[in-house]
Amino acid sequence: VSVAVAGRNAFMRVACFSGDAMGMNMISKGCLKVMDLLYEVFPDMKLISISGNYCADKKPAAVNWIEGRGKSVIVEAVIPAAVVAKTLKTSVPALVDVANRKNLVGSAMAGSVGGNNAHAANIVAAVFLATGQDPAQVIESSNCITLLEAVESEGSDEPDLHISCSMPSIEVGTVGGGTSLPAQAQCLEVMGVRGASRAPKSPGDNAQKLGRMVAAAVMAGELSLLSALAANELVKAHMQHNRKPAAPQPAAPAAANQSPPPPPGSTP
């Protein structure tokens, strides 16, 4: 439990283990029990609201970025220089330069908190909708800093690319909420994390694995977009792959070759 005090107000932030559930309802019930214990020690205390926004749920907040919320995940990978050149159509120095100027300098100029990434929210939102998570929690769950750097390559003079995504507040669960919907439950089944963890797994393993998969998907998306930006292919790719061809216009009906109708009252 951590407490922030403002005048006569005390804001509590409670952290506990919620197994494979995201845990908001579970923790809210637990917080009421905590209040009952505090009343015994501080009988003059008054509970104003079970939620005081210090959580902070479904809102951009520095406290989630600094202290974390839900699952805190770091993923990393090393991409060989040859793959960067052949598959991503760019170079390691160009990628590192774009990432530093965009994710670090650009986000700093914008005053961003937790937004030191290319488009983490796109990937988080897609996975959340597919697996029955709370879409409103994409806000804090997409907190991410994406870092790229050149690293020494074994057997080559050209450096390889190291990429990492640090995401301190991914809020996911594999039980409860929308995870029981048919389509979403099937997605979790395909991913190997449907429902509560069973032996030999430990409680919470499924939710933790889902959090890691969200972060891994974000890293793949970051690498893709940053590569398109470094190669200046973003707009071209959008025009080629994200636009439907114009529908053909129907041909005008041919005019019938008929004589005009006789005037009224005349004999045909």
Coordinates of N, CA and C in Angstrom, one line a residue, residues 127 131 133 170 172-174 188 191 193 205-215:
V127 N -5.0 -6.3 -29.9 CA -4.9 -7.5 -29.1 C -6.0 -7.5 -28.0
T131 N -8.9 -10.4 -27.6 CA -8.8 -11.3 -26.4 C -9.8 -10.9 -25.3
Q133 N -10.2 -8.0 -23.5 CA -9.8 -7.1 -22.5 C -10.6 -5.8 -22.5
I170 N 0.7 -2.9 -18.4 CA -0.2 -3.7 -19.3 C -1.2 -4.4 -18.4
V172 N -4.1 -6.9 -18.2 CA -4.7 -8.0 -19.0 C -5.1 -9.1 -18.0
G173 N -6.1 -9.9 -18.4 CA -6.5 -11.1 -17.7 C -7.0 -12.1 -18.6
T174 N -7.0 -13.4 -18.2 CA -7.5 -14.5 -19.0 C -8.8 -15.1 -18.5
L188 N -7.9 -16.6 -27.2 CA -7.1 -17.0 -26.0 C -6.7 -18.5 -26.1
M191 N -3.9 -18.9 -28.4 CA -2.7 -18.4 -27.9 C -2.2 -19.2 -26.7
V193 N -3.6 -19.5 -23.6 CA -3.7 -18.8 -22.3 C -5.2 -18.7 -21.9
D205 N -0.1 -17.5 -14.3 CA 0.8 -17.8 -15.4 C 0.2 -17.4 -16.7
N206 N -1.1 -17.7 -16.9 CA -1.7 -17.4 -18.2 C -1.8 -15.9 -18.4
A207 N -2.1 -15.1 -17.4 CA -2.2 -13.7 -17.6 C -0.8 -13.0 -17.8
Q208 N 0.2 -13.6 -17.1 CA 1.5 -13.1 -17.3 C 2.0 -13.4 -18.7
K209 N 1.7 -14.5 -19.2 CA 2.1 -14.9 -20.6 C 1.4 -14.0 -21.6
L210 N 0.1 -13.7 -21.4 CA -0.6 -12.8 -22.3 C 0.0 -11.4 -22.3
G211 N 0.4 -10.9 -21.1 CA 1.1 -9.6 -21.0 C 2.4 -9.6 -21.8
R212 N 3.1 -10.7 -21.8 CA 4.4 -10.8 -22.6 C 4.1 -10.8 -24.0
M213 N 3.0 -11.5 -24.4 CA 2.7 -11.6 -25.9 C 2.2 -10.2 -26.4
V214 N 1.5 -9.5 -25.5 CA 1.1 -8.1 -25.9 C 2.4 -7.3 -26.2
A215 N 3.4 -7.3 -25.3 CA 4.6 -6.6 -25.5 C 5.4 -7.0 -26.7

